Short mmCIF file of C-alpha atoms and ligand atoms in Angstrom, two decimals:
data_model
loop_
_atom_site.label_atom_id
_atom_site.label_comp_id
_atom_site.label_asym_id
_atom_site.label_seq_id
_atom_site.Cartn_x
_atom_site.Cartn_y
_atom_site.Cartn_z
CA MET A 15 -79.09 -139.89 -36.76
CA PRO A 16 -76.76 -142.71 -37.92
CA SER A 17 -76.51 -143.86 -41.53
CA LEU A 18 -78.43 -146.90 -42.76
CA LEU A 19 -77.61 -149.14 -45.72
CA ILE A 20 -80.29 -151.39 -47.20
CA LYS A 21 -78.89 -153.87 -49.72
CA HIS A 22 -79.75 -156.73 -52.07
CA ALA A 23 -83.50 -156.13 -52.61
CA VAL A 24 -84.57 -158.56 -55.36
CA ILE A 25 -86.27 -155.58 -57.01
CA LEU A 26 -86.30 -152.02 -55.74
CA VAL A 27 -89.35 -150.18 -57.09
CA THR A 28 -88.46 -146.48 -57.05
CA MET A 29 -91.66 -144.84 -58.38
CA ASP A 30 -89.23 -142.06 -59.36
CA ASP A 31 -89.80 -139.82 -62.39
CA HIS A 32 -88.55 -142.62 -64.68
CA ARG A 33 -90.39 -145.37 -62.74
CA ARG A 34 -87.12 -147.30 -62.43
CA GLU A 35 -87.22 -150.84 -61.03
CA ILE A 36 -83.70 -151.79 -59.94
CA PRO A 37 -82.66 -155.48 -59.71
CA ASP A 38 -80.43 -156.20 -56.67
CA GLY A 39 -81.17 -152.65 -55.50
CA GLY A 40 -80.46 -150.78 -52.31
CA LEU A 41 -80.65 -147.47 -50.46
CA PHE A 42 -78.10 -145.40 -48.59
CA ILE A 43 -79.79 -143.27 -45.93
CA ARG A 44 -78.56 -140.51 -43.65
CA ASP A 45 -80.50 -138.43 -41.13
CA GLY A 46 -83.81 -139.91 -42.26
CA PHE A 47 -83.38 -138.94 -45.92
CA ILE A 48 -82.20 -140.94 -48.94
CA GLU A 49 -78.73 -140.12 -50.27
CA GLN A 50 -78.43 -142.84 -52.91
CA VAL A 51 -80.71 -145.31 -54.73
CA ALA A 52 -78.76 -147.77 -56.87
CA PRO A 53 -77.79 -151.38 -57.58
CA THR A 54 -76.16 -152.69 -54.40
CA CYS A 55 -72.74 -152.90 -56.05
CA GLU A 56 -72.74 -149.10 -56.59
CA LEU A 57 -73.62 -148.20 -52.97
CA PRO A 58 -71.17 -147.54 -50.11
CA SER A 59 -70.21 -150.78 -48.36
CA GLU A 60 -70.15 -149.28 -44.84
CA ALA A 61 -72.84 -147.66 -42.70
CA ASP A 62 -73.74 -147.43 -39.01
CA GLU A 63 -76.48 -150.00 -39.61
CA ILE A 64 -76.65 -152.45 -42.52
CA LEU A 65 -79.61 -154.60 -43.47
CA ASP A 66 -79.39 -157.30 -46.14
CA ILE A 67 -82.87 -157.90 -47.54
CA SER A 68 -82.05 -160.65 -50.03
CA GLY A 69 -85.26 -162.34 -51.13
CA HIS A 70 -87.38 -159.23 -50.48
CA ILE A 71 -89.03 -156.68 -52.77
CA LEU A 72 -88.75 -153.04 -51.67
CA LEU A 73 -91.14 -150.16 -52.45
CA PRO A 74 -91.83 -146.59 -51.34
CA GLY A 75 -94.06 -146.55 -48.25
CA LEU A 76 -97.77 -146.63 -49.04
CA ILE A 77 -99.67 -143.45 -48.15
CA ASN A 78 -103.22 -143.55 -46.85
CA THR A 79 -105.21 -140.43 -47.74
CA HIS A 80 -108.49 -141.08 -45.90
CA HIS A 81 -109.32 -142.83 -42.65
CA HIS A 82 -111.30 -142.50 -39.42
CA PHE A 83 -109.09 -144.32 -36.90
CA TYR A 84 -111.77 -144.28 -34.18
CA GLN A 85 -114.01 -146.50 -36.31
CA THR A 86 -111.74 -149.48 -35.63
CA LEU A 87 -113.83 -149.70 -32.43
CA THR A 88 -117.02 -150.33 -34.42
CA ARG A 89 -116.07 -152.85 -37.10
CA ALA A 90 -118.78 -155.30 -38.10
CA VAL A 91 -121.36 -153.87 -35.66
CA PRO A 92 -124.42 -156.05 -36.42
CA ALA A 93 -126.94 -153.20 -36.81
CA ALA A 94 -124.67 -151.38 -39.31
CA GLN A 95 -123.61 -154.35 -41.42
CA ASP A 96 -126.21 -154.10 -44.16
CA ALA A 97 -126.94 -150.38 -44.39
CA ASN A 98 -126.25 -147.66 -46.95
CA LEU A 99 -124.31 -144.54 -45.93
CA PHE A 100 -127.04 -142.46 -44.32
CA ASN A 101 -128.59 -145.37 -42.37
CA TRP A 102 -125.13 -146.65 -41.40
CA LEU A 103 -124.23 -143.21 -40.02
CA LYS A 104 -127.50 -142.85 -38.11
CA THR A 105 -126.91 -146.25 -36.48
CA LEU A 106 -123.33 -145.47 -35.47
CA TYR A 107 -123.47 -141.77 -34.43
CA PRO A 108 -124.90 -142.57 -30.94
CA ILE A 109 -122.26 -145.29 -30.34
CA TRP A 110 -119.43 -142.94 -31.40
CA GLY A 111 -120.97 -140.28 -29.15
CA ARG A 112 -119.97 -142.38 -26.12
CA MET A 113 -116.23 -142.34 -26.91
CA LYS A 114 -113.80 -140.90 -24.38
CA PRO A 115 -110.26 -139.56 -24.88
CA GLU A 116 -108.76 -142.99 -24.06
CA ASP A 117 -110.85 -144.53 -26.87
CA ILE A 118 -109.32 -142.10 -29.36
CA ARG A 119 -105.87 -143.14 -28.12
CA VAL A 120 -106.43 -146.90 -28.25
CA SER A 121 -108.09 -146.78 -31.70
CA THR A 122 -105.28 -144.61 -33.09
CA HIS A 123 -102.74 -147.22 -31.96
CA THR A 124 -104.74 -150.06 -33.51
CA ALA A 125 -105.34 -148.35 -36.87
CA LEU A 126 -101.72 -147.26 -37.23
CA ALA A 127 -100.41 -150.70 -36.22
CA GLU A 128 -102.55 -152.30 -38.89
CA LEU A 129 -101.49 -149.73 -41.47
CA ALA A 130 -97.79 -150.10 -40.65
CA LEU A 131 -98.03 -153.88 -41.04
CA SER A 132 -99.52 -153.35 -44.51
CA GLY A 133 -96.60 -151.21 -45.72
CA CYS A 134 -98.05 -147.81 -44.88
CA THR A 135 -95.67 -145.05 -43.74
CA THR A 136 -97.93 -141.95 -43.81
CA ALA A 137 -101.58 -141.78 -42.85
CA SER A 138 -104.17 -139.07 -43.00
CA ASP A 139 -106.94 -139.32 -40.45
CA HIS A 140 -110.25 -137.47 -40.38
CA LEU A 141 -111.52 -137.09 -36.80
CA TYR A 142 -114.82 -135.16 -36.81
CA ILE A 143 -116.53 -136.22 -33.58
CA TYR A 144 -115.28 -135.00 -30.19
CA PRO A 145 -117.51 -136.37 -27.40
CA ASN A 146 -116.77 -136.38 -23.66
CA GLY A 147 -113.68 -134.17 -23.77
CA ALA A 148 -111.95 -135.99 -26.66
CA ARG A 149 -109.52 -133.82 -28.66
CA LEU A 150 -107.39 -134.15 -31.77
CA ASP A 151 -104.41 -133.89 -29.39
CA ASP A 152 -105.27 -137.40 -28.10
CA GLU A 153 -104.77 -138.80 -31.60
CA ILE A 154 -101.61 -136.82 -32.36
CA ASP A 155 -99.97 -137.96 -29.10
CA ALA A 156 -100.91 -141.60 -29.69
CA ALA A 157 -99.66 -141.52 -33.29
CA ARG A 158 -96.21 -140.35 -32.16
CA GLU A 159 -95.85 -143.55 -30.16
CA VAL A 160 -96.36 -145.72 -33.26
CA GLY A 161 -94.00 -143.76 -35.52
CA LEU A 162 -95.95 -143.20 -38.77
CA ARG A 163 -96.27 -139.74 -40.31
CA LEU A 164 -99.69 -138.27 -39.61
CA HIS A 165 -101.88 -135.76 -41.41
CA ALA A 166 -104.32 -135.07 -38.58
CA SER A 167 -107.57 -133.56 -39.82
CA ARG A 168 -109.46 -131.31 -37.44
CA GLY A 169 -112.85 -132.49 -38.65
CA SER A 170 -116.12 -130.96 -37.54
CA MET A 171 -119.90 -131.30 -37.55
CA SER A 172 -122.18 -128.32 -36.81
CA LEU A 173 -125.43 -129.02 -38.69
CA GLY A 174 -127.53 -131.18 -36.35
CA GLU A 175 -130.89 -132.81 -37.05
CA SER A 176 -132.85 -129.84 -35.68
CA LYS A 177 -131.27 -127.62 -38.37
CA GLY A 178 -131.85 -130.08 -41.22
CA GLY A 179 -128.53 -131.98 -40.98
CA LEU A 180 -128.00 -135.73 -40.60
CA PRO A 181 -126.18 -136.11 -37.23
CA PRO A 182 -128.03 -135.90 -33.92
CA ASP A 183 -127.68 -132.53 -32.15
CA ALA A 184 -125.79 -134.22 -29.28
CA VAL A 185 -122.69 -134.87 -31.44
CA VAL A 186 -122.33 -131.50 -33.22
CA GLU A 187 -120.16 -128.60 -32.02
CA ASP A 188 -120.45 -124.83 -31.87
CA GLU A 189 -118.92 -123.21 -34.98
CA ALA A 190 -117.03 -120.46 -33.14
CA PHE A 191 -115.38 -123.14 -30.98
CA ILE A 192 -114.52 -125.31 -34.01
CA LEU A 193 -112.66 -122.42 -35.65
CA LYS A 194 -110.87 -121.42 -32.44
CA ASP A 195 -109.79 -125.02 -31.79
CA SER A 196 -108.68 -125.41 -35.43
CA GLN A 197 -106.43 -122.36 -35.10
CA ARG A 198 -104.98 -123.64 -31.81
CA LEU A 199 -104.18 -127.04 -33.34
CA ILE A 200 -102.45 -125.54 -36.40
CA GLU A 201 -100.33 -123.27 -34.22
CA GLN A 202 -99.46 -126.07 -31.82
CA TYR A 203 -98.79 -129.01 -34.15
CA HIS A 204 -98.55 -128.15 -37.87
CA ASP A 205 -95.05 -128.62 -39.29
CA PRO A 206 -94.79 -127.26 -42.87
CA GLY A 207 -91.17 -128.38 -43.34
CA PRO A 208 -89.77 -131.31 -45.37
CA GLY A 209 -89.91 -134.58 -43.47
CA ALA A 210 -92.68 -133.35 -41.14
CA MET A 211 -94.07 -136.07 -38.87
CA VAL A 212 -97.31 -134.13 -38.19
CA GLN A 213 -99.34 -131.83 -40.39
CA VAL A 214 -102.75 -130.42 -39.49
CA VAL A 215 -105.65 -130.32 -41.97
CA LEU A 216 -109.02 -128.56 -41.64
CA ALA A 217 -111.87 -130.90 -42.52
CA PRO A 218 -115.55 -130.03 -42.02
CA CYS A 219 -117.15 -133.47 -42.33
CA SER A 220 -119.54 -133.38 -45.29
CA PRO A 221 -122.18 -131.20 -47.00
CA PHE A 222 -124.90 -132.81 -44.86
CA SER A 223 -123.25 -132.19 -41.47
CA VAL A 224 -121.87 -128.62 -41.60
CA THR A 225 -123.16 -125.21 -42.71
CA PRO A 226 -121.91 -123.30 -45.78
CA GLU A 227 -120.60 -120.64 -43.42
CA LEU A 228 -118.34 -123.10 -41.57
CA MET A 229 -117.01 -124.36 -44.92
CA ARG A 230 -116.17 -120.80 -46.01
CA GLN A 231 -114.56 -119.82 -42.73
CA SER A 232 -112.55 -123.06 -42.53
CA ALA A 233 -111.19 -122.38 -46.05
CA ALA A 234 -110.21 -118.83 -45.09
CA LEU A 235 -108.46 -120.02 -41.93
CA ALA A 236 -106.64 -122.86 -43.75
CA ARG A 237 -105.34 -120.44 -46.38
CA GLU A 238 -104.19 -117.95 -43.77
CA TYR A 239 -101.93 -120.69 -42.37
CA GLY A 240 -101.17 -122.63 -45.56
CA VAL A 241 -102.71 -125.92 -44.40
CA HIS A 242 -104.76 -128.32 -46.53
CA LEU A 243 -108.55 -128.72 -46.67
CA HIS A 244 -110.37 -132.03 -46.78
CA THR A 245 -113.98 -133.27 -46.78
CA HIS A 246 -116.22 -136.08 -47.99
CA LEU A 247 -117.74 -135.26 -51.39
CA ALA A 248 -119.99 -136.86 -54.01
CA GLU A 249 -119.94 -140.16 -52.14
CA THR A 250 -123.54 -141.26 -52.77
CA GLN A 251 -126.64 -140.39 -54.75
CA ASP A 252 -128.38 -139.51 -51.45
CA GLU A 253 -125.75 -136.82 -50.84
CA GLU A 254 -126.20 -135.44 -54.36
CA ALA A 255 -129.99 -135.23 -53.83
CA PHE A 256 -129.43 -133.54 -50.44
CA CYS A 257 -127.14 -130.87 -51.99
CA VAL A 258 -129.46 -130.16 -54.92
CA GLN A 259 -132.48 -129.91 -52.64
CA LYS A 260 -130.94 -127.92 -49.77
CA PHE A 261 -128.39 -125.73 -51.55
CA GLY A 262 -129.54 -125.81 -55.19
CA TYR A 263 -126.24 -127.21 -56.48
CA ARG A 264 -124.59 -130.53 -57.21
CA PRO A 265 -121.84 -131.30 -54.66
CA VAL A 266 -118.86 -130.15 -56.78
CA ALA A 267 -120.58 -126.90 -57.85
CA TYR A 268 -121.42 -126.28 -54.19
CA MET A 269 -117.71 -126.63 -53.29
CA ASP A 270 -116.76 -124.26 -56.11
CA LEU A 271 -119.25 -121.71 -54.75
CA LEU A 272 -117.70 -121.98 -51.26
CA ASN A 273 -114.14 -121.40 -52.55
CA TRP A 274 -113.35 -125.04 -51.80
CA VAL A 275 -111.34 -125.87 -54.93
CA GLY A 276 -107.58 -125.69 -55.50
CA GLU A 277 -104.24 -127.44 -55.02
CA ASP A 278 -104.78 -127.36 -51.25
CA VAL A 279 -108.09 -129.28 -51.32
CA TRP A 280 -108.73 -133.02 -51.51
CA PHE A 281 -112.04 -134.84 -51.40
CA ALA A 282 -112.79 -138.35 -50.16
CA HIS A 283 -114.72 -140.56 -52.61
CA SER A 284 -116.03 -138.48 -55.57
CA VAL A 285 -117.98 -141.45 -56.92
CA TYR A 286 -120.73 -139.28 -58.46
CA VAL A 287 -118.83 -136.79 -60.61
CA ASN A 288 -119.53 -136.08 -64.29
CA PRO A 289 -116.89 -135.34 -66.99
CA GLU A 290 -117.15 -131.55 -66.44
CA GLU A 291 -116.58 -132.00 -62.72
CA ILE A 292 -113.57 -134.25 -63.39
CA SER A 293 -112.18 -131.48 -65.65
CA LEU A 294 -112.70 -128.94 -62.89
CA TYR A 295 -110.68 -131.13 -60.49
CA ALA A 296 -107.88 -131.43 -63.06
CA GLN A 297 -107.79 -127.71 -63.89
CA THR A 298 -107.89 -126.49 -60.31
CA GLY A 299 -105.63 -129.18 -58.80
CA CYS A 300 -108.21 -130.72 -56.42
CA GLY A 301 -107.13 -134.15 -55.22
CA VAL A 302 -109.24 -137.22 -54.56
CA ALA A 303 -108.91 -139.98 -51.94
CA HIS A 304 -110.16 -143.15 -53.63
CA CYS A 305 -111.66 -145.60 -51.11
CA PRO A 306 -112.92 -148.56 -53.15
CA SER A 307 -113.65 -151.01 -50.30
CA SER A 308 -115.81 -148.52 -48.44
CA ASN A 309 -117.68 -147.57 -51.61
CA MET A 310 -118.47 -151.23 -52.24
CA ARG A 311 -119.23 -152.05 -48.57
CA LEU A 312 -121.85 -149.26 -48.35
CA ALA A 313 -123.18 -149.94 -51.87
CA SER A 314 -122.23 -146.35 -52.79
CA GLY A 315 -120.88 -147.10 -56.27
CA ILE A 316 -117.58 -147.26 -58.18
CA MET A 317 -115.48 -144.14 -58.63
CA PRO A 318 -114.32 -143.33 -62.21
CA LEU A 319 -110.64 -143.89 -61.39
CA VAL A 320 -109.29 -144.45 -64.91
CA GLU A 321 -111.19 -141.43 -66.23
CA MET A 322 -109.72 -139.27 -63.46
CA LEU A 323 -106.17 -140.47 -64.12
CA GLN A 324 -106.60 -139.87 -67.86
CA ALA A 325 -107.84 -136.35 -67.14
CA GLY A 326 -104.79 -135.63 -64.96
CA VAL A 327 -106.56 -135.53 -61.58
CA LYS A 328 -104.36 -136.21 -58.54
CA VAL A 329 -105.73 -139.43 -57.04
CA GLY A 330 -104.50 -141.14 -53.87
CA LEU A 331 -105.62 -144.28 -52.09
CA GLY A 332 -107.59 -144.44 -48.83
CA VAL A 333 -108.88 -147.32 -46.72
CA ASP A 334 -111.58 -145.05 -45.22
CA GLY A 335 -112.86 -145.56 -41.67
CA SER A 336 -112.77 -149.09 -40.34
CA ALA A 337 -116.53 -149.23 -39.79
CA SER A 338 -117.00 -149.25 -43.57
CA ASN A 339 -114.12 -151.38 -44.82
CA ASP A 340 -113.49 -153.00 -42.12
CA GLY A 341 -109.72 -153.03 -42.25
CA SER A 342 -106.66 -150.85 -42.76
CA GLN A 343 -104.75 -153.02 -45.26
CA MET A 344 -103.21 -150.75 -47.88
CA LEU A 345 -102.02 -153.52 -50.22
CA GLY A 346 -105.50 -155.01 -50.03
CA GLU A 347 -106.93 -151.60 -50.90
CA ALA A 348 -104.66 -151.26 -53.94
CA ARG A 349 -105.99 -154.64 -55.07
CA GLN A 350 -109.57 -153.46 -54.56
CA ALA A 351 -108.84 -150.33 -56.63
CA LEU A 352 -107.63 -152.52 -59.48
CA LEU A 353 -110.58 -154.92 -59.29
CA ALA A 354 -113.25 -152.22 -58.86
CA SER A 355 -111.94 -150.24 -61.81
CA ARG A 356 -112.11 -153.38 -63.95
CA VAL A 357 -115.71 -154.06 -62.93
CA ARG A 358 -116.48 -150.52 -64.01
CA ALA A 359 -114.58 -150.97 -67.29
CA GLY A 360 -116.54 -154.15 -68.00
CA MET A 361 -119.87 -152.51 -67.25
CA LEU A 362 -119.04 -149.48 -69.41
CA GLY A 363 -117.77 -151.75 -72.20
CA ALA A 364 -121.01 -153.71 -72.16
CA SER A 365 -123.06 -150.53 -72.35
CA LEU A 366 -120.99 -149.23 -75.28
CA SER A 367 -121.91 -152.43 -77.20
CA GLY A 368 -119.15 -153.29 -79.62
CA GLU A 369 -116.86 -150.33 -79.02
CA GLY A 370 -114.62 -152.42 -76.75
CA THR A 371 -113.73 -152.28 -73.08
CA PRO A 372 -112.24 -149.03 -71.69
CA PRO A 373 -108.60 -149.31 -70.56
CA MET A 374 -107.88 -151.51 -67.56
CA LEU A 375 -106.00 -150.18 -64.53
CA THR A 376 -102.69 -152.05 -64.24
CA ALA A 377 -101.07 -153.36 -61.04
CA ARG A 378 -98.31 -150.76 -61.36
CA GLN A 379 -100.86 -147.98 -61.76
CA ALA A 380 -102.62 -149.18 -58.59
CA LEU A 381 -99.30 -149.03 -56.69
CA GLU A 382 -98.58 -145.61 -58.18
CA VAL A 383 -101.91 -144.27 -56.89
CA ALA A 384 -101.00 -145.59 -53.41
CA THR A 385 -97.54 -143.95 -53.42
CA ARG A 386 -96.87 -141.01 -55.78
CA GLY A 387 -100.57 -140.27 -56.21
CA SER A 388 -101.25 -140.14 -52.48
CA ALA A 389 -98.16 -137.98 -51.85
CA ALA A 390 -99.36 -135.47 -54.45
CA VAL A 391 -102.84 -135.40 -52.89
CA LEU A 392 -101.36 -134.58 -49.47
CA GLY A 393 -98.95 -132.01 -50.95
CA ARG A 394 -95.84 -133.95 -49.88
CA ARG A 395 -93.19 -133.74 -52.62
CA GLU A 396 -90.63 -135.48 -50.42
CA LEU A 397 -92.77 -138.63 -50.06
CA GLY A 398 -94.17 -141.25 -52.44
CA SER A 399 -91.00 -142.21 -54.33
CA LEU A 400 -87.44 -143.34 -53.62
CA ALA A 401 -84.85 -140.88 -54.93
CA PRO A 402 -81.99 -138.80 -53.48
CA GLY A 403 -83.39 -136.10 -51.19
CA LYS A 404 -86.67 -137.91 -50.50
CA CYS A 405 -87.67 -139.20 -47.08
CA ALA A 406 -86.42 -142.70 -46.22
CA ASP A 407 -89.97 -144.13 -46.07
CA PHE A 408 -90.28 -147.61 -47.54
CA PHE A 409 -91.43 -151.17 -46.94
CA ALA A 410 -90.16 -154.60 -47.92
CA ILE A 411 -91.84 -157.97 -48.32
CA ASN A 412 -90.27 -161.42 -48.42
CA LEU A 413 -91.21 -162.95 -51.77
CA GLN A 414 -90.69 -166.54 -50.59
CA ARG A 415 -94.18 -167.09 -49.26
CA LEU A 416 -97.28 -169.12 -49.95
CA GLU A 417 -99.33 -166.19 -51.25
CA TYR A 418 -96.82 -165.41 -54.03
CA ALA A 419 -95.94 -169.00 -54.92
CA GLY A 420 -96.19 -169.25 -58.71
CA GLY A 421 -96.55 -165.47 -59.06
CA LEU A 422 -92.88 -164.49 -59.27
CA HIS A 423 -92.89 -164.08 -63.07
CA ASP A 424 -93.60 -160.46 -62.11
CA PRO A 425 -93.16 -159.86 -58.35
CA VAL A 426 -94.31 -156.20 -58.59
CA ALA A 427 -97.63 -157.23 -60.10
CA ALA A 428 -97.93 -160.18 -57.70
CA MET A 429 -98.15 -157.71 -54.80
CA VAL A 430 -101.45 -156.44 -56.22
CA PHE A 431 -102.87 -159.51 -57.96
CA CYS A 432 -102.13 -162.02 -55.19
CA ALA A 433 -103.76 -162.01 -51.76
CA PRO A 434 -102.67 -159.07 -49.57
CA VAL A 435 -99.83 -159.89 -47.16
CA LYS A 436 -98.10 -158.21 -44.24
CA ALA A 437 -94.93 -156.18 -44.61
CA ASP A 438 -91.73 -157.66 -43.21
CA TYR A 439 -90.08 -154.26 -42.85
CA THR A 440 -91.68 -150.82 -42.65
CA VAL A 441 -89.33 -147.86 -42.22
CA VAL A 442 -90.29 -144.22 -41.64
CA GLY A 443 -87.59 -141.55 -41.85
CA GLY A 444 -84.92 -144.23 -41.53
CA LYS A 445 -86.46 -145.72 -38.36
CA PHE A 446 -87.91 -149.23 -38.19
CA VAL A 447 -91.59 -149.44 -37.30
CA VAL A 448 -91.89 -153.05 -38.50
CA LYS A 449 -88.80 -155.31 -38.38
CA ALA A 450 -88.67 -159.00 -39.39
CA GLY A 451 -92.48 -159.03 -39.52
CA GLU A 452 -92.99 -157.62 -36.01
CA LEU A 453 -94.27 -154.21 -35.00
CA VAL A 454 -91.45 -152.74 -32.91
CA THR A 455 -93.21 -149.74 -31.37
CA LEU A 456 -96.20 -151.40 -29.63
CA ASP A 457 -96.93 -154.56 -27.66
CA LEU A 458 -99.50 -155.96 -30.08
CA PRO A 459 -101.23 -158.65 -27.91
CA ARG A 460 -101.81 -156.12 -25.11
CA GLN A 461 -103.01 -153.55 -27.65
CA VAL A 462 -105.57 -155.94 -29.14
CA GLU A 463 -106.86 -156.81 -25.66
CA ALA A 464 -107.23 -153.15 -24.66
CA HIS A 465 -108.90 -152.33 -27.97
CA ASN A 466 -111.45 -155.14 -27.66
CA ARG A 467 -112.24 -154.07 -24.10
CA ALA A 468 -112.95 -150.48 -25.30
CA ALA A 469 -115.01 -151.71 -28.26
CA ARG A 470 -117.13 -154.00 -26.06
CA ARG A 471 -117.86 -151.16 -23.64
CA LEU A 472 -118.96 -148.75 -26.42
CA VAL A 473 -121.33 -151.18 -28.09
CA ALA A 474 -122.63 -152.80 -24.85
CA GLU A 475 -123.85 -149.42 -23.60
CA ALA A 476 -126.05 -149.09 -26.72
ZN1 ZN B 692 -114.73 -141.20 -44.62
#
């Protein structure tokens, strides 16, 4: 691959080990990896391709640690607008059960397009429903066409209503098949090497939709192959009550019992965790995907983000599925993380009466969660910061815009405090996915039309 020189960023935010922010910064890139990060005057003056981004701020690509791409087909569905998690799921399961392989493809394109335009360069997706012949392969193939790195989770549901689970029997799968298909997908697609475009993750959906046996066997299989494990955990009080009643344990203790803790495990949400459970995450290396918009949308609660960071838990950012957000805007999500944590700080401060407000999450901390934090959660040392040897994954935003007018006293903070905007450049492994504000890998108007057609069909058949 040719060399690429990026020069004259107003500020280059490295998120490196020293958190350097370089005025008039640039990058020299070869073969998809960064060779140099420095003030422009210290970089080589020649390269196969040169881009002058004067007037722009440049950051490491944002990394999304939890999503359900297929849910972009069921945003703002009227019957699921004002429901809590369990009722929301029961309303949507039958609609999702009508999806076909082409719906997985079209929704993957839409979600990744939206993510790329918000500065995202790596996305994890949790696909746990496979109706009408749909396969994880459909998503992996579609993702290649957009050009973002993908952590494709082979999700699963096996505990139907007739066995005491939440999903209808029609959308759950046979456990022997789930494990066989998981093994096939790892062998076919998982790339453990640096700069991998696709990694496979095993991800039984949640305590209320799979059996303990499937959790155990998925963990054993994942460890045999060295792939990561992911599930929803401690998202709501309903889930906590379900675990205590059905299994006799709180959600985190239940995971511990099933051998589902360690550096190779990350949980979505973890809103309802106590200080001992936070310590367990920190000691064992469990990661968390923080999805503030979804937690607010479904009235689930506010995750103890600052407490987790203080305890040394690896926390990344996630937009969650688009039926509970209802968007894939990573800068917007970083803003939500900052605001939600401050609501929590205020509420805790009030309840402590006179002892002051707990520390506030800063804009830079919110960006750090979305970059370095997310990379650590996914186990990707070569992502999340800009330094020699790291992947050339970054995005840039033109600062001369209405949304940032009057906010350029601190452009880095403005990206979080001001209204979320679209990226002008998004680059993955040295290749442009967004250039001069346009997605270069898809025809967006045609994509939106095809997506709306698929969404109308799914909901009209209800
Ligand atoms: Zn989710």
